[in-house]
Amino acid sequence: PSTDFIGVTMAVCRVEEAVGGQVLLKRHDDSICEWVMPNPPLHQAVLDPHTSLRLAPANATIAPVAGVAGAIVVAEMRVNCSLPSGSETVVFLEFSGTVYRHDPRLRLGVNDLGGSRGTGTG
């Protein structure tokens, strides 16, 4: 696929949701998606307090998600905290100067011995 599309009106066909992932494009009047560009990082100078959460290492511990580059989970909270209103959509987490985006498609369930949902195999 080509990457030379400066000055051309394009339409987005498909997006790989990762920084550096592929954004597949087509000319606005074409039916073939043959142009590609890297998915750019977000640059947000000031985080909106209604859609963001700032945590320091003293307040929380984060852990990487195995097999998903750049993805994290909050493994431990040492302060009372919850996602700000709007967490059903886009929420940002700033941890030690790095900003992460909450994916609202990810739903977490309670994992305790008394609340098993019976979905395990063992």
C-alpha positions as a printed NumPy array, in Angstrom:
array([[  0.   ,   0.   ,   0.   ],
       [  1.02 ,   3.576,  -0.657],
       [  1.8  ,   6.223,   1.972],
       [  2.039,   9.251,  -0.365],
       [ -1.309,  11.007,   0.233],
       [ -0.423,  14.646,   1.036],
       [ -3.071,  16.999,  -0.375],
       [ -5.523,  14.178,  -1.171],
       [ -8.972,  13.938,   0.49 ],
       [ -9.122,  10.528,   2.164],
       [-11.696,   8.373,   3.956],
       [-10.84 ,   5.966,   6.785],
       [-11.552,   2.295,   6.018],
       [-10.117,   0.559,   9.108],
       [ -8.068,   1.485,  12.174],
       [ -5.802,  -0.768,  14.228],
       [ -6.324,   0.709,  17.703],
       [ -2.703,   1.045,  18.816],
       [ -0.102,   3.771,  18.499],
       [  1.8  ,   2.889,  15.357],
       [ -0.94 ,   0.488,  14.237],
       [ -2.154,   0.756,  10.66 ],
       [ -4.831,   3.185,   9.511],
       [ -6.148,   1.944,   6.18 ],
       [ -7.436,   4.716,   3.905],
       [ -9.   ,   5.231,   0.494],
       [ -9.534,   8.252,  -1.728],
       [-12.923,   9.75 ,  -0.876],
       [-14.251,   8.88 ,  -4.355],
       [-12.685,   5.393,  -4.605],
       [-13.889,   1.983,  -3.428],
       [-10.449,   0.431,  -2.863],
       [ -8.675,   0.861,   0.486],
       [ -5.04 ,   0.879,  -0.597],
       [ -3.435,   3.715,   1.385],
       [ -1.89 ,   3.228,   4.8  ],
       [ -0.488,   5.434,   7.548],
       [  0.606,   4.781,  11.15 ],
       [ -1.951,   5.47 ,  13.888],
       [ -0.595,   8.615,  15.596],
       [ -0.245,   9.059,  19.372],
       [ -2.589,  11.399,  21.233],
       [ -1.134,  14.692,  22.399],
       [ -3.28 ,  16.213,  25.13 ],
       [ -1.653,  19.106,  26.98 ],
       [ -4.235,  19.345,  29.789],
       [ -6.368,  16.448,  30.987],
       [-10.032,  17.187,  31.697],
       [-10.684,  16.398,  35.399],
       [-14.137,  15.028,  34.482],
       [-12.673,  12.35 ,  32.231],
       [ -9.272,  11.695,  33.748],
       [ -7.603,  10.276,  36.815],
       [ -4.079,  11.085,  38.02 ],
       [ -2.242,   8.515,  40.089],
       [  1.277,   8.527,  41.494],
       [  3.303,   5.387,  42.317],
       [  2.628,   6.081,  46.006],
       [ -1.12 ,   5.779,  45.31 ],
       [ -1.277,   2.754,  43.013],
       [  0.601,  -0.065,  41.346],
       [  0.152,  -0.819,  37.665],
       [  0.94 ,  -4.068,  35.862],
       [  1.381,  -4.846,  32.154],
       [ -1.201,  -6.963,  30.33 ],
       [  0.529, -10.09 ,  28.999],
       [  0.617, -10.172,  25.229],
       [ -0.734,  -6.627,  24.733],
       [  2.051,  -4.094,  24.177],
       [  1.486,  -0.822,  26.039],
       [ -1.611,  -2.052,  27.901],
       [ -1.783,  -1.921,  31.691],
       [ -4.168,  -2.683,  34.532],
       [ -4.264,  -1.016,  37.924],
       [ -3.11 ,  -3.892,  40.114],
       [ -3.355,  -2.159,  43.497],
       [ -4.944,   1.062,  44.775],
       [ -3.676,   2.597,  48.013],
       [ -6.161,   5.488,  47.971],
       [ -9.935,   5.649,  47.66 ],
       [-10.644,   6.271,  44.042],
       [-13.027,   5.459,  41.216],
       [-13.242,   6.334,  37.563],
       [-14.668,   9.814,  37.008],
       [-18.148,  10.259,  35.567],
       [-18.158,   9.339,  31.896],
       [-16.237,   6.103,  32.431],
       [-18.689,   4.4  ,  30.094],
       [-17.004,   6.313,  27.275],
       [-13.417,   7.605,  27.163],
       [-11.431,   8.08 ,  30.366],
       [ -7.728,   8.782,  30.688],
       [ -5.357,   7.645,  33.44 ],
       [ -2.138,   9.524,  34.058],
       [  0.445,   7.478,  35.922],
       [  3.963,   8.848,  36.471],
       [  3.636,  11.234,  33.527],
       [  2.367,   8.635,  31.032],
       [ -1.251,   8.909,  29.887],
       [ -3.277,   5.76 ,  29.223],
       [ -6.784,   5.532,  27.735],
       [ -9.419,   3.347,  29.376],
       [-11.096,   1.076,  26.856],
       [-14.819,   1.1  ,  27.709],
       [-15.218,  -2.269,  25.947],
       [-13.28 ,  -3.859,  28.827],
       [-15.524,  -4.862,  31.698],
       [-13.978,  -6.093,  34.92 ],
       [-15.78 ,  -8.418,  37.305],
       [-15.279,  -8.987,  41.004],
       [-12.86 , -11.838,  41.639],
       [-13.471, -13.234,  45.098],
       [-14.106, -16.692,  46.504],
       [-17.718, -15.934,  47.452],
       [-18.682, -14.419,  44.117],
       [-17.727, -17.1  ,  41.63 ],
       [-19.718, -17.01 ,  38.404],
       [-19.029, -20.673,  37.72 ],
       [-17.259, -20.048,  34.436],
       [-14.025, -21.826,  35.329],
       [-13.093, -25.303,  34.19 ],
       [-11.357, -26.522,  37.288]])
